[in-house]
mmCIF file with all atom_site columns, C-alpha atoms in Angstrom:
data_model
loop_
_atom_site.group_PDB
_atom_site.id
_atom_site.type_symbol
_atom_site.label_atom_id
_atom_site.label_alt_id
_atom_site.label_comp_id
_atom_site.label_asym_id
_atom_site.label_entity_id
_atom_site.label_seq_id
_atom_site.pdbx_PDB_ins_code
_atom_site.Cartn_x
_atom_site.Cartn_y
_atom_site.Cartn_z
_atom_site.occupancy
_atom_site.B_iso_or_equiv
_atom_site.pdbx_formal_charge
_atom_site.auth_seq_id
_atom_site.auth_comp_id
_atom_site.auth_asym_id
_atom_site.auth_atom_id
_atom_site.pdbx_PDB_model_num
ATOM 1   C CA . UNK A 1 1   ? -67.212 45.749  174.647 1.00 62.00 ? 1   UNK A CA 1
ATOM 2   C CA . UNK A 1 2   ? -67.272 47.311  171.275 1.00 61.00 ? 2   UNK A CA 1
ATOM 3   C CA . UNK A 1 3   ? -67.976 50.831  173.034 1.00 59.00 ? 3   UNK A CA 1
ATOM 4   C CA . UNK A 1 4   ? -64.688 50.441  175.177 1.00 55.00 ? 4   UNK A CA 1
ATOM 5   C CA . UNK A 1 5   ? -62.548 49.674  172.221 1.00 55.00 ? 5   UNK A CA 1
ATOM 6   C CA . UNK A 1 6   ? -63.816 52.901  169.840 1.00 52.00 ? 6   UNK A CA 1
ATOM 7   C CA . UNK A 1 7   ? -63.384 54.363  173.357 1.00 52.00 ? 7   UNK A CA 1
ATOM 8   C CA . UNK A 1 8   ? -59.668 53.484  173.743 1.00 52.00 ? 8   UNK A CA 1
ATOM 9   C CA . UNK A 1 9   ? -58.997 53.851  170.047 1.00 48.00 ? 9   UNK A CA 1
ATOM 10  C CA . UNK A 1 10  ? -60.237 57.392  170.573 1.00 48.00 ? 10  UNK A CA 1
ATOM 11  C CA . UNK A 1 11  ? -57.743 57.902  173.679 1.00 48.00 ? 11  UNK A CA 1
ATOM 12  C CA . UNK A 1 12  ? -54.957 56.562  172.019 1.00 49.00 ? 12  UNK A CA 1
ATOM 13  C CA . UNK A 1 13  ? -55.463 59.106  168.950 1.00 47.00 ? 13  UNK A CA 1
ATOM 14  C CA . UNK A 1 14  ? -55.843 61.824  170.844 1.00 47.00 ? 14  UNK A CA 1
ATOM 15  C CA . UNK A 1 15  ? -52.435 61.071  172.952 1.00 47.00 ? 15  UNK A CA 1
ATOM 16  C CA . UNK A 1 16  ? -50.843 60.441  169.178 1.00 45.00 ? 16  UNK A CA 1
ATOM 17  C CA . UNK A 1 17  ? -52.067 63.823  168.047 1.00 43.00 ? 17  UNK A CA 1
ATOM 18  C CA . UNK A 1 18  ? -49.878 65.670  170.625 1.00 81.00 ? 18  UNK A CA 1
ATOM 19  C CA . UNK A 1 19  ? -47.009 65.284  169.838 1.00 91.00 ? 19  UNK A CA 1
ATOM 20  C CA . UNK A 1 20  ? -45.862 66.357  166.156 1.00 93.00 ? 20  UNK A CA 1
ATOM 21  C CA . UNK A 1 21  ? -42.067 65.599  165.196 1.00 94.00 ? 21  UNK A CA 1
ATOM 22  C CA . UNK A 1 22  ? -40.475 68.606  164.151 1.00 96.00 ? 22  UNK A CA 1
ATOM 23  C CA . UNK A 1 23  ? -38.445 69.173  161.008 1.00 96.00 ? 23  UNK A CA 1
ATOM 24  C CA . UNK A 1 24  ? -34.493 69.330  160.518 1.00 96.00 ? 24  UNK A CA 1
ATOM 25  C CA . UNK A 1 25  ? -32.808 71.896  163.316 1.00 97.00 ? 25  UNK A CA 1
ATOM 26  C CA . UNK A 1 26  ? -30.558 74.458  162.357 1.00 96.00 ? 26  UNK A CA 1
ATOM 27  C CA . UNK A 1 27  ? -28.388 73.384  164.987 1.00 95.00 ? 27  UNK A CA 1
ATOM 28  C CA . UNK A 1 28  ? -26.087 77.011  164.266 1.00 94.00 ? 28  UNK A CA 1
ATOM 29  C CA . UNK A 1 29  ? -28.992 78.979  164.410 1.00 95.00 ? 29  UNK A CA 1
ATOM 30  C CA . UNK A 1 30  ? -30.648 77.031  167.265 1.00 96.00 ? 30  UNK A CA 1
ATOM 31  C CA . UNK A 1 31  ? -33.745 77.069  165.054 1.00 96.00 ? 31  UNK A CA 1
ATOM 32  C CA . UNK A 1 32  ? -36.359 74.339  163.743 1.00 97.00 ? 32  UNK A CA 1
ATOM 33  C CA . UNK A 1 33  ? -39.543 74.458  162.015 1.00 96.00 ? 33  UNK A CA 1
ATOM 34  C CA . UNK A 1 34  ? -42.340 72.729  163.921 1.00 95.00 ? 34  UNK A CA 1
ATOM 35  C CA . UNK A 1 35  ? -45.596 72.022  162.347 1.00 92.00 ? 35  UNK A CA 1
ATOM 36  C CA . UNK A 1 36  ? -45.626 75.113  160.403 1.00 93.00 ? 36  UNK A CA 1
ATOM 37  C CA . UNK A 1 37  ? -44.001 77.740  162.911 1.00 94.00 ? 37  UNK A CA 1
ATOM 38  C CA . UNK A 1 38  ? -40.255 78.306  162.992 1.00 96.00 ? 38  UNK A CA 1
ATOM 39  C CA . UNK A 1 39  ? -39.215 78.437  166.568 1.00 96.00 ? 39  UNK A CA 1
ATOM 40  C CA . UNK A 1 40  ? -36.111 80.750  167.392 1.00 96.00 ? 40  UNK A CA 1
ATOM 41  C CA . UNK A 1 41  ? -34.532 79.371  170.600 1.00 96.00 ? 41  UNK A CA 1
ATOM 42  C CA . UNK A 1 42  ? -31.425 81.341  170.509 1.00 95.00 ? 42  UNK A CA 1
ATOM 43  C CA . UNK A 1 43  ? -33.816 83.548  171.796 1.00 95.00 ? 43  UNK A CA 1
ATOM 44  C CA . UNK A 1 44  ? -33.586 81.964  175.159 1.00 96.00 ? 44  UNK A CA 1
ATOM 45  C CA . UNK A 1 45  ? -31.542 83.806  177.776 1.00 95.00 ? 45  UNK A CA 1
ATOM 46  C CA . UNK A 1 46  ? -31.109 85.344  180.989 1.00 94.00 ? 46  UNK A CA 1
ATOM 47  C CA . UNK A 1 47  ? -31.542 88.706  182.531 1.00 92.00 ? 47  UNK A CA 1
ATOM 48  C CA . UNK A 1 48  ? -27.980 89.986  181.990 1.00 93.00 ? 48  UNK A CA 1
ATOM 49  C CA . UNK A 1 49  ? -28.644 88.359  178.013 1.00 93.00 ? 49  UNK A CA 1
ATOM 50  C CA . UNK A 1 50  ? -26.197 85.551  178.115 1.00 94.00 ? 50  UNK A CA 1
ATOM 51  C CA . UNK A 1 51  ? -27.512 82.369  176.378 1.00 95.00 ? 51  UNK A CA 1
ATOM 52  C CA . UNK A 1 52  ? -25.733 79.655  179.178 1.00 95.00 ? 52  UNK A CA 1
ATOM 53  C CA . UNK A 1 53  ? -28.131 78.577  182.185 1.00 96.00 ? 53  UNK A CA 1
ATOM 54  C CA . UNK A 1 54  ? -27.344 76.743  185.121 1.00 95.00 ? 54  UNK A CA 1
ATOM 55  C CA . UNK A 1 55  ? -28.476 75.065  188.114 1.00 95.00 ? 55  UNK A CA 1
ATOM 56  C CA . UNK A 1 56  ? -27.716 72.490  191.359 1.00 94.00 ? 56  UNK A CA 1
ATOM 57  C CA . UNK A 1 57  ? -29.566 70.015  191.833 1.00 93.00 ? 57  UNK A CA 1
ATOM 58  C CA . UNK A 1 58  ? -28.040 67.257  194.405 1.00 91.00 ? 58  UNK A CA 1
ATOM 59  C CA . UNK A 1 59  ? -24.525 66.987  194.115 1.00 91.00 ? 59  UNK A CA 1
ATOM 60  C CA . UNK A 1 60  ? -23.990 68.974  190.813 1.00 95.00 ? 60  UNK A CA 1
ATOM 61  C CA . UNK A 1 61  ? -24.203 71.399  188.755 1.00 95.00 ? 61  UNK A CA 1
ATOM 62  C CA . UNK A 1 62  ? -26.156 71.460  185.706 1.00 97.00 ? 62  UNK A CA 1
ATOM 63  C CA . UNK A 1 63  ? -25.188 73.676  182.753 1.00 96.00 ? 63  UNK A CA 1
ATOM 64  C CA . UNK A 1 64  ? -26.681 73.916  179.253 1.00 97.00 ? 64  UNK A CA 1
ATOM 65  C CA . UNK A 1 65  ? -26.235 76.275  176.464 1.00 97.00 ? 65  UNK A CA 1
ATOM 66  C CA . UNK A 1 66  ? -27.765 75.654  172.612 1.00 96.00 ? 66  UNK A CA 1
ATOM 67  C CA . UNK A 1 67  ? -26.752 78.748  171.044 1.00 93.00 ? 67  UNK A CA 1
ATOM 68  C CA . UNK A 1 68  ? -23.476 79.835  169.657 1.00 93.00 ? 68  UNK A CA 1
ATOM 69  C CA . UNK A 1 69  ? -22.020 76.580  169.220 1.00 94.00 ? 69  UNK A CA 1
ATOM 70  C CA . UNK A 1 70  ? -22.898 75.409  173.142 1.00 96.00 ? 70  UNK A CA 1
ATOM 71  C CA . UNK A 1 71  ? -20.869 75.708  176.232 1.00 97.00 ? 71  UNK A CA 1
ATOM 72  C CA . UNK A 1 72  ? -17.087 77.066  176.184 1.00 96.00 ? 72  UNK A CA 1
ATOM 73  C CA . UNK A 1 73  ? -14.997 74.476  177.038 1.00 95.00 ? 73  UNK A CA 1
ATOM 74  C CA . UNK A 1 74  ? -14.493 75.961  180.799 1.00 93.00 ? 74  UNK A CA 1
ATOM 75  C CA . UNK A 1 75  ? -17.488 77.582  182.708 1.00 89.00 ? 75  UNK A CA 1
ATOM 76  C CA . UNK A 1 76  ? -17.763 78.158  186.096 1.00 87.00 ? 76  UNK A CA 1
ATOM 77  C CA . UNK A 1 77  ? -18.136 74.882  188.105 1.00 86.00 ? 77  UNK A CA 1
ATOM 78  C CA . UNK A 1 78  ? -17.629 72.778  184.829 1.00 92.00 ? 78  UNK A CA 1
ATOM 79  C CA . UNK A 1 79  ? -14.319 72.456  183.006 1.00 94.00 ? 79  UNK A CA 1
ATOM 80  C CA . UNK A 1 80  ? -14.294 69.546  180.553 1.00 96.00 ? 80  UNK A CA 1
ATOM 81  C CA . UNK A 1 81  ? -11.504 67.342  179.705 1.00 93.00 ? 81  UNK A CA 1
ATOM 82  C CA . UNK A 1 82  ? -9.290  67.735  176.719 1.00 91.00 ? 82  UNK A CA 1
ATOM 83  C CA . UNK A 1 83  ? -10.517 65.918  173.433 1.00 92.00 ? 83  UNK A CA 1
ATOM 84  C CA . UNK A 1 84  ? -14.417 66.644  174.632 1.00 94.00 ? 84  UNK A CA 1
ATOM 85  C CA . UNK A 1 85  ? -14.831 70.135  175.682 1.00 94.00 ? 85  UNK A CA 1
ATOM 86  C CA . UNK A 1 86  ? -16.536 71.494  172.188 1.00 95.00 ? 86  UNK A CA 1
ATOM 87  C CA . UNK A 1 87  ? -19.942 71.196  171.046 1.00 97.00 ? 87  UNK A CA 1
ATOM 88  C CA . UNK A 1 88  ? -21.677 70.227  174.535 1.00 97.00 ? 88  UNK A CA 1
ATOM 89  C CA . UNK A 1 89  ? -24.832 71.934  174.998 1.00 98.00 ? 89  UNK A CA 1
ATOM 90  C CA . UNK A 1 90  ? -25.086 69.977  178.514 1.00 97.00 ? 90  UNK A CA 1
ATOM 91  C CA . UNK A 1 91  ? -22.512 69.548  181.321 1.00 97.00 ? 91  UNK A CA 1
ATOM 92  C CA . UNK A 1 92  ? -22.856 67.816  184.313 1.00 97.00 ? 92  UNK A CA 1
ATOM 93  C CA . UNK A 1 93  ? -20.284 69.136  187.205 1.00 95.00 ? 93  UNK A CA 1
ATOM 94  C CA . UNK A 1 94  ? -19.454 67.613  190.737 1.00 93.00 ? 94  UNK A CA 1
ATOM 95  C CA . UNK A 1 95  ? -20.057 71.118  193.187 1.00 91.00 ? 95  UNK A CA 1
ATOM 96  C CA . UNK A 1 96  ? -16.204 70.588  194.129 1.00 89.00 ? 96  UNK A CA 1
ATOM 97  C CA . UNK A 1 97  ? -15.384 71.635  190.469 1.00 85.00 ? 97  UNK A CA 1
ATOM 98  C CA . UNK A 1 98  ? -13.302 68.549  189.518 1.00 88.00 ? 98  UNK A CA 1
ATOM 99  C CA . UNK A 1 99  ? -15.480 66.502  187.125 1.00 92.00 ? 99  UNK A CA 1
ATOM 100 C CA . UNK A 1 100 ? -17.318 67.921  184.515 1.00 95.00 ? 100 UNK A CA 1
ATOM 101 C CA . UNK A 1 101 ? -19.354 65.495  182.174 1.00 97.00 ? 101 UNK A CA 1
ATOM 102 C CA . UNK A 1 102 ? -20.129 66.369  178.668 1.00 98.00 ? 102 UNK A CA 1
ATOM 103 C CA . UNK A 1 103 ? -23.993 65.075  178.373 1.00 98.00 ? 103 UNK A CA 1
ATOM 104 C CA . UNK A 1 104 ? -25.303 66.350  175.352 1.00 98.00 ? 104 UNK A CA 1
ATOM 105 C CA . UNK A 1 105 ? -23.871 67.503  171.511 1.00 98.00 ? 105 UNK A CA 1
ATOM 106 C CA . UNK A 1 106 ? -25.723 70.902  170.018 1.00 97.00 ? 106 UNK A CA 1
ATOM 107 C CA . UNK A 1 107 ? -25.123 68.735  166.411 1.00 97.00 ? 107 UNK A CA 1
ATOM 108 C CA . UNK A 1 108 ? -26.923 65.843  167.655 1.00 97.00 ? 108 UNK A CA 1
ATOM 109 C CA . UNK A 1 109 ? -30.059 67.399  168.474 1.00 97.00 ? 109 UNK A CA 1
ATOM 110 C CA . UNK A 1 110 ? -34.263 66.293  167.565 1.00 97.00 ? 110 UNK A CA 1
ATOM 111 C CA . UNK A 1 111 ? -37.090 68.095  168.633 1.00 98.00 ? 111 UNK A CA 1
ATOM 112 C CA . UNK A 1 112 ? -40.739 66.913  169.439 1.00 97.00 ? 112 UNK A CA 1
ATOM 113 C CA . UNK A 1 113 ? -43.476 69.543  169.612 1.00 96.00 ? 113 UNK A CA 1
ATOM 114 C CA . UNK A 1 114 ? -45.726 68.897  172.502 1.00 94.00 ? 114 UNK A CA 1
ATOM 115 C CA . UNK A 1 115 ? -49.128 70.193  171.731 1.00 91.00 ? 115 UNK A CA 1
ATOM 116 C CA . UNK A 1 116 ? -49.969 70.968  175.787 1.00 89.00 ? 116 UNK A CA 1
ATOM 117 C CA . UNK A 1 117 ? -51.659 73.593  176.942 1.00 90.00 ? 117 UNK A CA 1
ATOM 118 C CA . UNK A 1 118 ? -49.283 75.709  177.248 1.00 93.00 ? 118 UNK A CA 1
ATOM 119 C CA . UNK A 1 119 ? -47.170 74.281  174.290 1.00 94.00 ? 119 UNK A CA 1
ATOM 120 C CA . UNK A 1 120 ? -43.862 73.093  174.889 1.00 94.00 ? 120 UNK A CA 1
ATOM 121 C CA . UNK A 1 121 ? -40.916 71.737  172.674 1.00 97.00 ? 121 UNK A CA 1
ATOM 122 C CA . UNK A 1 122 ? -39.315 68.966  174.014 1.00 97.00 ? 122 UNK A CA 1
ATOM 123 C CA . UNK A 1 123 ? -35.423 68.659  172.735 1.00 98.00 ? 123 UNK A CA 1
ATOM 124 C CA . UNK A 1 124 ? -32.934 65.611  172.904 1.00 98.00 ? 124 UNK A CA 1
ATOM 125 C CA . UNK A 1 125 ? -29.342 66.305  172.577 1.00 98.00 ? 125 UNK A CA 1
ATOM 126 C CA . UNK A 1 126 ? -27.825 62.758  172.754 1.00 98.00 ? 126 UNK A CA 1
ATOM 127 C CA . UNK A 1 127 ? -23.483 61.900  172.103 1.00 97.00 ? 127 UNK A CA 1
ATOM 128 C CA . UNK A 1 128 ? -22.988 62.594  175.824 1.00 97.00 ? 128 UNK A CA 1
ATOM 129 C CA . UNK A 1 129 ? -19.959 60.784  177.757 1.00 96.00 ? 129 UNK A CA 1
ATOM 130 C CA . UNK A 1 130 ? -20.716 57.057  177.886 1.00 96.00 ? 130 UNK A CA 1
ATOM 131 C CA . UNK A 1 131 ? -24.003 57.509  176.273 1.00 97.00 ? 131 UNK A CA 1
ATOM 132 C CA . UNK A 1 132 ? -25.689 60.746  178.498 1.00 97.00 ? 132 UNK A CA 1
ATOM 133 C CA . UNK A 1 133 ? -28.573 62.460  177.014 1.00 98.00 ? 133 UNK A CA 1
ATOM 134 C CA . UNK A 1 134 ? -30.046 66.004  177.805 1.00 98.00 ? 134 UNK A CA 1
ATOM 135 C CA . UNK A 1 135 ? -33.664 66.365  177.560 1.00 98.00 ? 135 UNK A CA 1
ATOM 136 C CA . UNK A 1 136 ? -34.911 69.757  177.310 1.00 98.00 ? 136 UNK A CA 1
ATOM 137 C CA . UNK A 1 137 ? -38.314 70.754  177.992 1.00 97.00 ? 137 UNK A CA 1
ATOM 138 C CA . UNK A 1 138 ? -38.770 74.390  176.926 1.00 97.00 ? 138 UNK A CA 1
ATOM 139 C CA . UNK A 1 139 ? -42.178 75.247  177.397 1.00 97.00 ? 139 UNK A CA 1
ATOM 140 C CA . UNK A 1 140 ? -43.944 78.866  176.121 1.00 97.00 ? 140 UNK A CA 1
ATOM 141 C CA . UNK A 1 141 ? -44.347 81.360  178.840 1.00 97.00 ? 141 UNK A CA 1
ATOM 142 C CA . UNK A 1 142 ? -44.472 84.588  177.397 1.00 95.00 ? 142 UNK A CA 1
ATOM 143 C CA . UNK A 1 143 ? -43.208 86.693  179.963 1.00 95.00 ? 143 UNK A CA 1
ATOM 144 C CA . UNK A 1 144 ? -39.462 85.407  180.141 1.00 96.00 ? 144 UNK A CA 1
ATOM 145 C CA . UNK A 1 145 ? -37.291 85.124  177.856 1.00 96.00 ? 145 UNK A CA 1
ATOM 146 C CA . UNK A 1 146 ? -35.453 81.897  180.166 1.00 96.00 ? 146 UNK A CA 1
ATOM 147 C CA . UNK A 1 147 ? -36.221 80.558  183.114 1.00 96.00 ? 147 UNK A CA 1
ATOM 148 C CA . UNK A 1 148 ? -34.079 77.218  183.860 1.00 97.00 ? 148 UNK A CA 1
ATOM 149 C CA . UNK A 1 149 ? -34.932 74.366  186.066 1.00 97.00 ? 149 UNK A CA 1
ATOM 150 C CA . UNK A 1 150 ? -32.001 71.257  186.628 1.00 97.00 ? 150 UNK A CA 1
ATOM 151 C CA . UNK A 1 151 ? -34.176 68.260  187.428 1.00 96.00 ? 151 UNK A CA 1
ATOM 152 C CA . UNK A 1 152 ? -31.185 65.891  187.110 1.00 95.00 ? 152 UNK A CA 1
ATOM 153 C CA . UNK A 1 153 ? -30.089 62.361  186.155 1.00 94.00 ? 153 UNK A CA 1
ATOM 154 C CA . UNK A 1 154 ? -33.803 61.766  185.754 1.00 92.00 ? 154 UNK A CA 1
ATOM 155 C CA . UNK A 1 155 ? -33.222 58.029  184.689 1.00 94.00 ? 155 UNK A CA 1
ATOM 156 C CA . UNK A 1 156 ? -29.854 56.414  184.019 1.00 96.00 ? 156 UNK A CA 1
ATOM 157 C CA . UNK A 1 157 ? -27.567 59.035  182.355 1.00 97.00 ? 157 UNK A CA 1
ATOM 158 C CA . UNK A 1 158 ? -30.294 60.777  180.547 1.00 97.00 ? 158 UNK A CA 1
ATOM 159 C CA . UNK A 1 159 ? -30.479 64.502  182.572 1.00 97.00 ? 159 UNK A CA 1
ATOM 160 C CA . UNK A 1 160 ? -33.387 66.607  182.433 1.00 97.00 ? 160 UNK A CA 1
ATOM 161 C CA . UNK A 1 161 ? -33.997 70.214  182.133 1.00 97.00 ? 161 UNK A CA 1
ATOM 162 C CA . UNK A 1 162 ? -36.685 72.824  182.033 1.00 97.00 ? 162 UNK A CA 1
ATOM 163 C CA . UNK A 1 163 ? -36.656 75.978  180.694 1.00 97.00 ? 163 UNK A CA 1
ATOM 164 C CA . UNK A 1 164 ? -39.845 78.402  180.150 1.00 97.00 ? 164 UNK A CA 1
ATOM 165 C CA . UNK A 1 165 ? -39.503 80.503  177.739 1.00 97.00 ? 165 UNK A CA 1
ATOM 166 C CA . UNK A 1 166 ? -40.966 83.133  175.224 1.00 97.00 ? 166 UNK A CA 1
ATOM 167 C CA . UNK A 1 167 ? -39.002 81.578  172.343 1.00 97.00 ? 167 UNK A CA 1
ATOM 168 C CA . UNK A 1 168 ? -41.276 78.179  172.473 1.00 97.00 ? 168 UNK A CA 1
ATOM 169 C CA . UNK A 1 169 ? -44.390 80.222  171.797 1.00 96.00 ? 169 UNK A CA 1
ATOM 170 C CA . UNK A 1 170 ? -46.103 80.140  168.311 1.00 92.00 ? 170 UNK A CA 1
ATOM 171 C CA . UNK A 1 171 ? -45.167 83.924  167.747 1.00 90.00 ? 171 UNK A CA 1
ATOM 172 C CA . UNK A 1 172 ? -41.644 83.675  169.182 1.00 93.00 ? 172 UNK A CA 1
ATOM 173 C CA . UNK A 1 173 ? -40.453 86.471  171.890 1.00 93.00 ? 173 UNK A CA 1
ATOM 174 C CA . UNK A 1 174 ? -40.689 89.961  169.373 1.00 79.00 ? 174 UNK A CA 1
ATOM 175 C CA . UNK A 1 175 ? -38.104 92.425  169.900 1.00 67.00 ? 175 UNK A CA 1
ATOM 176 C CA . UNK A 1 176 ? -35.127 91.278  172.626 1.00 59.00 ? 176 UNK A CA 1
ATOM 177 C CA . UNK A 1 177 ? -35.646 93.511  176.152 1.00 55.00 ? 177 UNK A CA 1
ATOM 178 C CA . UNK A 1 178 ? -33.055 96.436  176.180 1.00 57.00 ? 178 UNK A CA 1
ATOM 179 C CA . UNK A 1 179 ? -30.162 95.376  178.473 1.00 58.00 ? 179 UNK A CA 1
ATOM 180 C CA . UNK A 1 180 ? -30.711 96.390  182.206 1.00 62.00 ? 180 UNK A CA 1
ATOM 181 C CA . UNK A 1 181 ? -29.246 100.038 182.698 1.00 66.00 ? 181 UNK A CA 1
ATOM 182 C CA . UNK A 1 182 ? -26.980 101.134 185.299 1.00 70.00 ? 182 UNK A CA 1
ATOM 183 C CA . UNK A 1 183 ? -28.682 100.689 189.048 1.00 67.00 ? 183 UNK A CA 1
ATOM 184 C CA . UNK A 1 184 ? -29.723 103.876 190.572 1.00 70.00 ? 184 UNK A CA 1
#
């Protein structure tokens, strides 16, 4: 009996110990400091260097954007309606183009560091129509710089994403790649 409980207590520590609440984020900057380390994830981008991902998943399409304020207020396959189209680092659009669903502020942001092997940084961006929330799993893969995943309405209106990137490492991502040169 008593073996099982310090057993337990043990687990239930060690499942504790994993996850470390991060500091304050510079939600401008798209930077936060977690458990000693500053993580840069305005580092996060694409080939071409633009900081807005997307993906479908079902019937939408999944946008998300952190840095430089978040998404414009039109993108393609997500225009969002007058009065809510600033400050959404998540949209949720119907494929047709019609709807697009703000589901997630860049100012209303908190960030969990996830001590997995590899590490990831798990980011909730909640003031989303009718209460949606974007989680963002960015986990450290330090050969990208962003590689996004749409998993989707996940559980009622809160919409997960994945993203592997350099910029959830301890050491960040270093120097940005050049930008790609002309094609031969």
């Amino acid at each position: 009996g008593e073996m099982v409980n310090l057993w337990f207590l043990a687990a239930l520590v060690a499942v504790a110990a994993a996850q470390i609440q991060c500091g304050t984020p510079d939600t401008a900057s798209a930077t936060c400091e977690c458990n000693g380390n500053t993580y840069d994830l305005s580092q996060m981008q694409n080939p071409d260097g633009s900081k807005r991902f997307s993906g479908e998943n079902g019937d939408y399409i999944y946008l998300f954007q952190m840095a430089n304020g978040g998404l414009p207020a039109s993108s393609p396959g997500c225009t969002f309606a007058a009065g809510s189209a600033t400050g959404n680092a998540g949209g949720q659009g119907t494929l047709d183009g019609l709807t697009c669903y703000p589901i997630g502020q860049v100012a209303l942001q908190s960030w969990t560091l996830m001590e997995t092997s590899p590490q990831l940084i798990s980011i909730t961006f909640t003031g989303g129509q009718d209460g949606r929330t974007t989680l963002l799993d960015v986990t450290c893969d330090p050969t990208t710089y962003g590689e996004f995943t749409a998993q989707g309405e996940m559980t009622t209106l809160v919409y997960e994403m994945d993203m592997r990137s350099c910029a959830a490492c301890a050491g960040g991502c270093g120097a940005p790649p050049p930008p790609p040169g002309p094609p031969p």
